[in-house]
Coordinates of C-alpha atoms in Angstrom, one line a residue:
X1017 CA 0.0 0.0 0.0
X1018 CA 1.3 3.4 -0.9
X1019 CA 2.3 5.6 2.0
X1020 CA 0.6 8.9 2.5
X1021 CA 2.7 11.7 1.1
X1022 CA 1.9 15.0 2.8
X1023 CA 2.9 18.1 0.9
X1024 CA 2.9 21.6 2.2
X1025 CA 3.0 25.0 0.5
X1026 CA 3.2 28.2 2.5
X1027 CA 3.1 31.8 1.3
X1028 CA 2.8 35.0 3.2
X1029 CA 2.4 38.4 1.5
X1030 CA 2.5 41.8 3.0
X1031 CA 2.7 45.4 1.8
X1032 CA 6.3 46.8 1.8
X1033 CA 6.9 50.4 0.5
X1034 CA 3.7 50.3 -1.5
X1035 CA 4.3 47.0 -3.2
X1036 CA 3.5 43.4 -2.2
X1037 CA 6.4 41.4 -0.9
X1038 CA 6.5 37.6 -0.3
X1039 CA 7.9 37.5 3.2
X1040 CA 7.6 33.7 3.5
X1041 CA 7.5 31.1 0.7
X1042 CA 8.2 27.4 1.2
X1043 CA 7.1 24.0 0.0
X1044 CA 7.5 20.4 0.7
X1045 CA 7.1 17.6 -1.9
X1046 CA 4.8 16.6 -3.5
X1047 CA 3.7 20.3 -3.5
X1048 CA 5.7 22.9 -5.3
X1049 CA 5.1 26.7 -4.9
X1050 CA 7.0 29.0 -7.3
X1051 CA 7.0 32.8 -7.3
X1052 CA 6.2 34.2 -10.7
X1053 CA 7.8 37.6 -11.2
X1054 CA 6.3 39.6 -14.1
X1055 CA 6.8 43.3 -15.0
X1056 CA 3.0 43.7 -15.3
X1057 CA 2.5 42.5 -11.7
X1058 CA 5.4 44.5 -10.4
X1059 CA 3.9 47.7 -11.9
X1060 CA 0.7 47.1 -10.0
X1061 CA 2.5 46.2 -6.8
X1062 CA 1.0 42.6 -6.9
X1063 CA 2.6 39.2 -6.3
X1064 CA 1.8 35.9 -7.9
X1065 CA 2.7 32.3 -7.0
X1066 CA 2.1 29.1 -9.1
X1067 CA 1.2 25.9 -7.4
X1068 CA 2.2 22.6 -9.0
X1069 CA 3.5 19.2 -8.3
X1070 CA 6.0 16.8 -9.8
X1071 CA 4.3 15.1 -12.8
X1072 CA 1.5 17.7 -12.8
X1073 CA -0.9 15.6 -10.8
X1074 CA -1.8 13.8 -7.5
X1075 CA -1.2 10.2 -6.8
X1076 CA -3.3 8.1 -4.4
X1077 CA -2.1 9.0 -0.9
X1078 CA -1.1 12.5 -1.8
X1079 CA -2.4 15.2 0.6
X1080 CA -1.3 18.7 -0.1
X1081 CA -2.0 21.6 2.3
X1082 CA -1.7 25.2 1.2
X1083 CA -1.4 28.1 3.6
X1084 CA -1.8 31.7 2.4
X1085 CA -1.6 34.9 4.5
X1086 CA -2.3 38.2 2.8
X1087 CA -1.5 41.3 4.9
X1088 CA -3.2 44.7 5.0
X1089 CA -3.2 46.3 1.5
X1090 CA -1.3 43.4 -0.1
X1091 CA -2.4 41.7 -3.4
X1092 CA -1.6 38.0 -4.0
X1093 CA -2.7 35.7 -6.8
X1094 CA -2.4 31.9 -6.5
X1095 CA -2.7 30.0 -9.8
X1096 CA -1.7 26.6 -11.1
X1097 CA 0.8 25.6 -13.8
X1098 CA -1.8 23.6 -15.6
X1099 CA -4.8 21.3 -14.8
X1100 CA -4.3 19.2 -11.7
X1101 CA -4.7 15.5 -12.7
X1102 CA -5.9 13.1 -10.1
X1103 CA -4.6 9.6 -10.9
X1104 CA -6.4 6.3 -10.3
X1105 CA -6.4 5.0 -6.8
X1106 CA -9.0 3.9 -4.4
X1107 CA -7.3 5.6 -1.4
X1108 CA -7.6 8.9 -3.1
X1109 CA -5.9 12.3 -2.9
X1110 CA -6.7 15.5 -1.1
X1111 CA -5.9 19.2 -1.2
X1112 CA -6.7 21.9 1.3
X1113 CA -6.3 25.7 1.5
X1114 CA -6.2 27.8 4.6
X1115 CA -6.2 31.5 3.8
X1116 CA -6.4 34.7 5.8
X1117 CA -6.8 38.1 4.3
X1118 CA -6.4 41.3 6.4
X1119 CA -8.1 44.6 5.9
X1120 CA -7.5 46.1 2.4
X1121 CA -5.8 42.9 1.2
X1122 CA -6.9 40.9 -1.9
X1123 CA -6.4 37.2 -2.5
X1124 CA -7.1 35.9 -6.0
X1125 CA -7.2 32.1 -6.5
X1126 CA -7.4 31.2 -10.2
X1127 CA -6.6 27.5 -10.7
X1128 CA -7.0 25.5 -13.9
X1129 CA -9.4 22.5 -13.6
X1130 CA -8.9 19.7 -11.2
X1131 CA -9.4 16.6 -13.5
X1132 CA -10.1 13.3 -11.7
X1133 CA -9.3 10.3 -13.8
X1134 CA -11.5 7.2 -13.8
X1135 CA -11.1 5.2 -10.7
X1136 CA -9.8 8.1 -8.7
X1137 CA -11.0 9.8 -5.5
X1138 CA -10.5 13.5 -4.7
X1139 CA -11.4 15.6 -1.7
X1140 CA -10.8 19.4 -1.5
X1141 CA -11.4 21.5 1.6
X1142 CA -10.7 25.3 1.6
X1143 CA -11.3 28.0 4.2
X1144 CA -10.9 31.7 3.4
X1145 CA -11.2 34.0 6.4
X1146 CA -11.7 37.7 5.6
X1147 CA -11.0 40.4 8.1
X1148 CA -13.3 43.5 7.9
X1149 CA -12.3 45.2 4.6
X1150 CA -10.5 42.1 3.3
X1151 CA -11.3 40.8 -0.2
X1152 CA -11.0 37.6 -2.3
X1153 CA -11.9 36.2 -5.7
X1154 CA -11.8 32.4 -5.6
X1155 CA -12.4 30.1 -8.6
X1156 CA -13.2 26.4 -8.0
X1157 CA -13.1 24.3 -11.2
X1158 CA -13.8 20.5 -11.7
X1159 CA -13.2 18.9 -15.0
X1160 CA -14.8 15.8 -16.5
X1161 CA -11.7 13.7 -16.9
X1162 CA -9.9 12.4 -20.0
X1163 CA -12.7 13.2 -22.4
X1164 CA -10.7 12.4 -25.5
X1165 CA -10.5 8.8 -24.2
X1166 CA -14.3 8.7 -23.6
X1167 CA -13.6 9.0 -19.9
X1168 CA -16.1 11.5 -18.5
X1169 CA -17.1 11.9 -14.9
X1170 CA -15.8 8.4 -14.0
X1171 CA -14.1 9.1 -10.7
X1172 CA -15.1 7.1 -7.7
X1173 CA -15.7 10.3 -5.7
X1174 CA -15.0 14.0 -6.1
X1175 CA -15.9 16.6 -3.5
X1176 CA -15.0 20.2 -3.0
X1177 CA -16.0 22.3 0.0
X1178 CA -15.0 26.0 0.5
X1179 CA -16.0 28.0 3.6
X1180 CA -15.8 31.8 3.5
X1181 CA -15.7 33.3 6.9
X1182 CA -16.3 37.0 7.6
X1183 CA -17.1 39.0 10.7
X1184 CA -20.8 38.9 9.9
X1185 CA -21.4 35.5 8.3
X1186 CA -20.2 32.2 7.0
X1187 CA -20.9 31.0 3.5
X1188 CA -20.1 27.4 2.4
X1189 CA -19.8 26.5 -1.3
X1190 CA -19.9 22.7 -1.6
X1191 CA -20.3 20.2 -4.4
X1192 CA -20.2 16.4 -4.2
X1193 CA -20.0 14.3 -7.4
X1194 CA -19.8 10.8 -5.8
X1195 CA -18.9 8.7 -8.7
X1196 CA -20.3 8.0 -12.1
X1197 CA -23.7 6.9 -10.7
X1198 CA -24.3 10.5 -9.5
X1199 CA -24.0 12.0 -13.0
X1200 CA -25.8 10.0 -15.8
X1201 CA -23.5 10.2 -18.8
X1202 CA -26.5 11.1 -21.0
X1203 CA -27.3 14.1 -18.7
X1204 CA -23.7 15.4 -18.2
X1205 CA -23.4 17.5 -21.4
X1206 CA -20.8 19.6 -19.6
X1207 CA -17.0 19.0 -19.3
X1208 CA -16.5 21.9 -16.8
X1209 CA -18.2 22.7 -13.5
X1210 CA -17.1 26.0 -12.1
X1211 CA -17.9 28.1 -9.0
X1212 CA -16.7 31.6 -8.3
X1213 CA -17.0 33.8 -5.2
X1214 CA -16.3 37.5 -5.2
X1215 CA -16.2 38.9 -1.7
X1216 CA -15.1 42.2 -0.2
X1217 CA -14.7 45.8 -1.4
X1218 CA -11.8 45.1 -3.8
X1219 CA -13.8 42.3 -5.5
X1220 CA -17.0 44.4 -6.1
X1221 CA -16.2 45.5 -9.6
X1222 CA -15.3 41.9 -10.6
X1223 CA -18.5 40.6 -9.0
X1224 CA -20.5 43.1 -11.1
X1225 CA -18.8 41.9 -14.2
X1226 CA -19.6 38.3 -13.4
X1227 CA -23.3 39.3 -13.1
X1228 CA -23.1 41.0 -16.5
X1229 CA -21.6 37.9 -18.0
X1230 CA -24.3 35.8 -16.5
X1231 CA -27.0 38.1 -17.9
X1232 CA -25.5 38.0 -21.3
X1233 CA -25.3 34.2 -21.3
X1234 CA -28.9 33.9 -20.1
X1235 CA -30.0 36.2 -23.0
X1236 CA -28.0 34.1 -25.5
X1237 CA -30.0 31.1 -24.4
X1238 CA -33.2 33.0 -25.1
X1239 CA -34.2 34.2 -21.6
X1240 CA -35.6 37.7 -21.0
X1241 CA -33.2 39.0 -18.4
X1242 CA -33.7 41.8 -15.8
X1243 CA -32.3 45.2 -16.4
X1244 CA -28.6 45.5 -15.9
X1245 CA -25.3 45.5 -17.8
X1246 CA -24.4 42.7 -20.1
X1247 CA -20.9 41.6 -21.1
X1248 CA -20.0 40.3 -24.5
X1249 CA -18.3 37.0 -24.1
X1250 CA -17.7 36.5 -27.8
X1251 CA -18.4 33.3 -29.8
X1252 CA -18.6 30.1 -27.8
X1253 CA -17.6 26.6 -28.9
X1254 CA -20.4 24.8 -27.0
X1255 CA -23.3 25.1 -24.6
X1256 CA -23.0 27.1 -21.4
X1257 CA -25.4 27.4 -18.5
X1258 CA -24.5 30.1 -15.9
X1259 CA -26.3 31.5 -12.9
X1260 CA -25.1 34.3 -10.6
X1261 CA -26.6 36.2 -7.6
X1262 CA -25.8 38.8 -5.0
X1263 CA -25.7 37.4 -1.5
X1264 CA -24.7 40.7 0.1
X1265 CA -23.7 44.2 -1.1
X1266 CA -20.1 43.1 -1.4
X1267 CA -20.6 39.3 -2.0
X1268 CA -21.5 37.7 -5.4
X1269 CA -21.6 34.0 -6.2
X1270 CA -21.6 32.6 -9.7
X1271 CA -21.8 29.0 -11.0
X1272 CA -21.7 27.7 -14.5
X1273 CA -21.4 24.5 -16.5
X1274 CA -19.6 24.5 -19.9
X1275 CA -19.6 21.9 -22.6
X1276 CA -16.1 22.9 -23.8
X1277 CA -13.2 23.7 -21.5
X1278 CA -12.1 26.5 -23.8
X1279 CA -15.4 28.2 -23.1
X1280 CA -14.8 28.0 -19.3
X1281 CA -11.5 29.8 -19.9
X1282 CA -13.3 32.4 -22.0
X1283 CA -16.0 33.1 -19.5
X1284 CA -13.5 33.3 -16.6
X1285 CA -11.3 35.6 -18.6
X1286 CA -14.2 38.0 -19.3
X1287 CA -15.7 37.8 -15.8
X1288 CA -12.3 38.4 -14.1
X1289 CA -11.1 41.1 -16.5
X1290 CA -11.5 44.0 -13.9
X1291 CA -8.7 42.3 -11.9
X1292 CA -6.2 43.4 -14.5
X1293 CA -6.0 46.7 -12.7
X1294 CA -4.9 45.0 -9.5
X1295 CA -2.9 42.1 -10.9
X1296 CA -1.3 43.7 -14.0
X1297 CA -2.9 41.1 -16.3
X1298 CA -6.3 39.5 -16.7
X1299 CA -6.4 36.0 -15.2
X1300 CA -6.8 33.2 -17.8
X1301 CA -6.1 35.5 -20.7
X1302 CA -3.0 33.4 -21.6
X1303 CA -5.1 30.2 -21.7
X1304 CA -7.2 31.2 -24.7
X1305 CA -6.1 29.7 -27.9
X1306 CA -9.0 29.9 -30.3
X1307 CA -12.6 29.2 -31.0
X1308 CA -14.4 26.1 -32.3
X1309 CA -13.0 22.6 -33.0
X1310 CA -14.6 21.1 -29.9
X1311 CA -16.7 18.2 -31.2
X1312 CA -18.7 16.1 -28.8
X1313 CA -17.1 12.9 -27.6
X1314 CA -18.8 9.5 -27.3
X1315 CA -20.8 9.1 -24.2
X1316 CA -19.8 6.5 -21.7
X1317 CA -22.8 4.5 -20.3
X1318 CA -23.6 5.4 -16.7
X1319 CA -23.2 2.8 -14.0
X1320 CA -26.0 1.4 -11.9
X1321 CA -27.0 3.7 -9.0
X1322 CA -25.6 3.0 -5.6
X1323 CA -28.6 2.6 -3.3
X1324 CA -28.8 3.5 0.3
X1325 CA -31.5 1.1 1.6
X1326 CA -33.2 2.6 4.7
X1327 CA -33.3 0.3 7.7
X1328 CA -36.7 -0.9 8.7
X1329 CA -38.2 1.4 11.2
X1330 CA -38.9 0.2 14.7
X1331 CA -42.0 2.4 14.8
X1332 CA -45.0 0.7 13.3
X1333 CA -47.3 2.7 11.0
X1334 CA -50.6 3.5 12.8
X1335 CA -53.7 5.1 11.3
X1336 CA -52.5 8.3 13.0
X1337 CA -49.2 8.1 11.2
X1338 CA -50.9 7.6 7.9
X1339 CA -53.1 10.6 8.5
X1340 CA -50.1 12.8 9.5
X1341 CA -48.1 11.7 6.5
X1342 CA -51.0 12.3 4.2
X1343 CA -51.4 15.8 5.5
X1344 CA -47.7 16.5 5.2
X1345 CA -47.7 15.6 1.5
X1346 CA -51.1 17.2 0.8
X1347 CA -50.7 19.9 -1.9
X1348 CA -53.2 22.0 0.1
X1349 CA -50.9 22.3 3.1
X1350 CA -50.3 26.1 3.3
X1351 CA -46.5 26.2 3.4
X1352 CA -46.1 28.2 0.2
X1353 CA -44.2 25.4 -1.5
X1354 CA -45.9 26.1 -4.8
X1355 CA -44.4 29.6 -5.0
X1356 CA -41.1 28.0 -5.8
X1357 CA -40.0 26.1 -8.9
X1358 CA -36.8 24.5 -7.8
X1359 CA -34.9 26.0 -10.7
X1360 CA -37.4 24.9 -13.4
X1361 CA -38.5 28.4 -14.3
X1362 CA -35.0 29.5 -15.0
X1363 CA -34.2 26.2 -16.8
X1364 CA -37.2 26.7 -19.1
X1365 CA -36.4 30.4 -19.9
X1366 CA -32.8 29.3 -20.6
X1367 CA -34.2 26.7 -23.0
X1368 CA -32.7 23.9 -21.0
X1369 CA -36.3 22.5 -20.8
X1370 CA -38.9 22.5 -23.6
X1371 CA -42.5 21.6 -23.8
X1372 CA -41.8 19.1 -26.6
X1373 CA -39.0 17.3 -24.7
X1374 CA -40.4 15.3 -21.8
X1375 CA -37.1 13.3 -21.5
X1376 CA -35.3 16.5 -20.6
X1377 CA -37.8 17.2 -17.8
X1378 CA -37.4 13.7 -16.4
X1379 CA -33.6 14.1 -16.4
X1380 CA -33.8 17.5 -14.7
X1381 CA -36.2 16.3 -12.0
X1382 CA -34.0 13.2 -11.5
X1383 CA -31.0 15.5 -10.9
X1384 CA -33.1 17.7 -8.6
X1385 CA -34.1 14.6 -6.5
X1386 CA -30.5 13.4 -6.3
X1387 CA -29.3 16.8 -5.1
X1388 CA -32.2 16.9 -2.6
X1389 CA -31.0 13.7 -1.0
X1390 CA -27.4 15.0 -1.0
X1391 CA -28.0 18.5 0.3
X1392 CA -31.3 18.6 2.3
X1393 CA -32.0 15.1 3.5
X1394 CA -28.9 14.9 5.8
X1395 CA -30.3 17.9 7.8
X1396 CA -33.8 16.4 7.8
X1397 CA -32.4 13.2 9.3
X1398 CA -30.3 15.0 11.9
X1399 CA -33.2 17.2 13.0
X1400 CA -35.3 14.1 13.3
X1401 CA -32.7 12.5 15.6
X1402 CA -32.8 15.5 17.9
X1403 CA -29.4 17.0 17.1
X1404 CA -28.7 20.7 17.9
X1405 CA -31.4 22.4 15.8
X1406 CA -29.8 25.8 15.9
X1407 CA -26.4 24.5 14.7
X1408 CA -28.1 22.4 11.9
X1409 CA -30.0 25.5 10.8
X1410 CA -26.9 27.6 10.7
X1411 CA -24.9 25.0 8.8
X1412 CA -27.7 24.6 6.2
X1413 CA -28.0 28.4 5.9
X1414 CA -24.3 28.6 5.1
X1415 CA -24.6 25.9 2.4
X1416 CA -27.5 27.7 0.8
X1417 CA -26.1 31.2 1.0
X1418 CA -24.3 30.8 -2.4
X1419 CA -27.7 30.3 -4.1
X1420 CA -30.1 33.1 -2.8
X1421 CA -33.2 31.7 -4.6
X1422 CA -32.8 28.3 -3.0
X1423 CA -32.1 29.9 0.4
X1424 CA -35.3 32.0 0.1
X1425 CA -37.4 28.9 -0.8
X1426 CA -36.0 27.0 2.2
X1427 CA -36.6 29.8 4.6
X1428 CA -40.2 30.3 3.3
X1429 CA -41.0 26.7 3.7
X1430 CA -39.6 26.6 7.2
X1431 CA -41.8 29.5 8.2
X1432 CA -44.8 27.8 6.6
X1433 CA -44.1 24.6 8.5
X1434 CA -43.8 26.5 11.8
X1435 CA -47.2 28.1 11.2
X1436 CA -49.1 24.8 10.5
X1437 CA -47.2 22.5 12.9
X1438 CA -49.8 23.0 15.7
X1439 CA -52.7 22.3 13.4
X1440 CA -51.0 19.0 12.5
X1441 CA -50.7 18.0 16.1
X1442 CA -46.9 18.5 16.4
X1443 CA -44.5 21.3 17.0
X1444 CA -41.5 23.1 15.4
X1445 CA -39.1 25.1 17.6
X1446 CA -38.3 28.6 16.5
X1447 CA -34.7 27.6 16.0
X1448 CA -35.8 25.8 12.8
X1449 CA -35.7 28.5 10.2
X1450 CA -35.1 26.2 7.2
X1451 CA -37.6 23.7 5.7
X1452 CA -35.5 20.6 6.0
X1453 CA -34.7 21.2 9.7
X1454 CA -38.2 22.2 10.5
X1455 CA -39.8 19.2 8.8
X1456 CA -37.3 16.8 10.5
X1457 CA -38.2 18.3 13.9
X1458 CA -41.9 18.1 13.0
X1459 CA -41.7 14.5 11.9
X1460 CA -40.0 13.6 15.2
X1461 CA -42.7 15.4 17.2
X1462 CA -45.4 13.4 15.4
X1463 CA -43.5 10.2 16.1
X1464 CA -43.4 9.3 12.4
X1465 CA -41.2 6.5 11.2
X1466 CA -38.0 8.0 9.9
X1467 CA -37.9 6.1 6.6
X1468 CA -41.5 7.0 5.8
X1469 CA -41.1 10.7 6.8
X1470 CA -37.9 10.9 4.7
X1471 CA -39.7 9.5 1.6
X1472 CA -42.5 12.0 2.2
X1473 CA -40.0 14.8 2.2
X1474 CA -38.4 13.7 -1.1
X1475 CA -41.9 13.1 -2.6
X1476 CA -42.9 16.6 -1.8
X1477 CA -39.9 18.1 -3.5
X1478 CA -40.6 16.2 -6.7
X1479 CA -44.3 16.9 -6.5
X1480 CA -43.8 20.6 -6.2
X1481 CA -41.4 20.6 -9.2
X1482 CA -43.9 18.7 -11.3
X1483 CA -46.6 21.2 -10.3
X1484 CA -44.3 24.0 -11.5
X1485 CA -43.7 22.1 -14.7
X1486 CA -47.4 22.1 -15.4
X1487 CA -47.8 25.8 -14.7
X1488 CA -44.9 26.6 -16.9
X1489 CA -46.4 24.6 -19.8
X1490 CA -43.6 22.0 -19.9
X1491 CA -46.1 19.1 -19.7
X1492 CA -49.8 18.4 -19.4
X1493 CA -51.2 17.5 -16.0
X1494 CA -51.8 13.8 -16.9
X1495 CA -48.3 13.5 -18.2
X1496 CA -46.9 15.2 -15.0
X1497 CA -48.4 12.3 -13.0
X1498 CA -46.4 9.8 -15.2
X1499 CA -43.2 11.9 -15.0
X1500 CA -43.5 12.2 -11.2
X1501 CA -43.9 8.4 -10.9
X1502 CA -41.0 7.7 -13.2
X1503 CA -38.7 10.0 -11.2
X1504 CA -39.8 8.7 -7.8
X1505 CA -39.6 5.1 -8.8
X1506 CA -35.8 5.4 -9.2
X1507 CA -33.6 3.9 -6.5
X1508 CA -33.1 6.2 -3.5
X1509 CA -29.7 7.9 -3.6
X1510 CA -27.4 7.6 -0.6
X1511 CA -27.6 10.1 2.2
X1512 CA -24.3 11.6 3.4
X1513 CA -23.5 12.9 6.9
X1514 CA -24.3 16.5 7.7
X1515 CA -20.7 17.5 7.5
X1516 CA -20.5 16.0 3.9
X1517 CA -23.8 17.5 2.7
X1518 CA -23.4 19.3 -0.7
X1519 CA -25.2 20.0 -3.9
X1520 CA -24.9 17.1 -6.4
X1521 CA -26.5 18.4 -9.6
X1522 CA -24.4 21.2 -11.3
X1523 CA -27.1 21.8 -14.0
X1524 CA -29.8 22.3 -11.4
X1525 CA -27.6 24.5 -9.3
X1526 CA -26.6 26.8 -12.1
X1527 CA -30.2 27.1 -13.3
X1528 CA -31.5 27.9 -9.8
X1529 CA -28.8 30.6 -9.4
X1530 CA -29.9 32.2 -12.7
X1531 CA -33.5 32.8 -11.4
X1532 CA -32.8 36.3 -10.2
X1533 CA -31.4 37.3 -13.6
X1534 CA -34.8 36.9 -15.2
X1535 CA -36.9 39.9 -16.1
X1536 CA -40.3 38.1 -15.9
X1537 CA -40.9 35.5 -13.2
X1538 CA -43.9 33.5 -12.2
X1539 CA -42.2 31.9 -9.2
X1540 CA -40.3 33.4 -6.3
X1541 CA -37.4 31.0 -6.9

């Protein structure tokens, strides 16, 4: 068995005589951290370091920790030499980043894609702590694999989790792609899944540019977008789906999926162009080589789903339980669920879904259900078990903060459940602000069997989305019944622990984030 190889890269940057100086830079194999001195960066008083490894990739057992400290007023860019390949190995590889940014400082993290090969495992954990007045722009990019070999999304597991900590809030951007069973090869038209966070005063202009790029891409897909600037991204080689939203006045989150990696570079170059003033050159500009020539590769058949079979409940179903479950899934329950589309409205306006393509609706709803089990059900289960409700609610709020429409829907449904809990014969503590936590606590107070209550929770999510599809004209009511049955008849996805909860459907996530870009909206989210 290969031994664990722990690599370390450390860089400290601070302002000295009006320019950023690297006061500490060190690395230990398999990590390598190289300062990159360019006249353009020197003129702007910025510093840049390139992270790499011997062989340009990670072997099983590799664990690389990166530590970055940016002092007051300093500017530091961390990039990679090329894509980070993750080689086959059941034991997997890991990377972490621990970054602190002082007041007036700016940290820019602009890696190339992390590309897990078939049979690999990869885990990434990052924490960026911003002092008051500190700023960061962080890109997180996952690639499909060796697409030229027909190897797309075939890793055993791939997870990325980044926490952004400020004096006023914590935001967690998490994605989990746990193997080929999580992304049906016929659904995964994209080769790049990218998330960007723009936080702090020195990132505001770049965040605005990202919103402008998202508006333009939405308009290119045929959506009527809300008023606001649009950025010309030029010709694209393939399909792109992008959503972006403002979390706070100085905090913007963007997510997108791109069919062609070249398009991911083009979008990032355009969105991050305002950083040229701080860094001396626009990130990713040197990566663009041309347009076109990106034909689609052959699809690889998806593996059978991995099923988490719920243990039989020790609580027998009584007539009272049946009544309570029936009321919980009743469409007449006044929780406001039907004011939310789960991302369907944006997907329809972006022409991701069409009235004459029922198969696309089934795929989208299947992805929505899978992400529901990966992101929301862990909190439902934990609340049912009686874990700290306030802590659960805070953790879920941090995970939903990058997607304001999803966060609004969850809070509205939690408020609705608190209102009706007494009428159902149960109770929901005030600490339960989010729907998943509130429903878990309510199911426990009604003494419902966990497995049955969990199934009811998942059923309601698909039911609400099917109802939205009917109102959006994507399918007829009678066909919606068949679609709902087809989606719900699929094997149940596995349920991770709360600490591993993450979104698992990049297309759904990007569409949901795009909701606030639309000019005309029937649904609140």
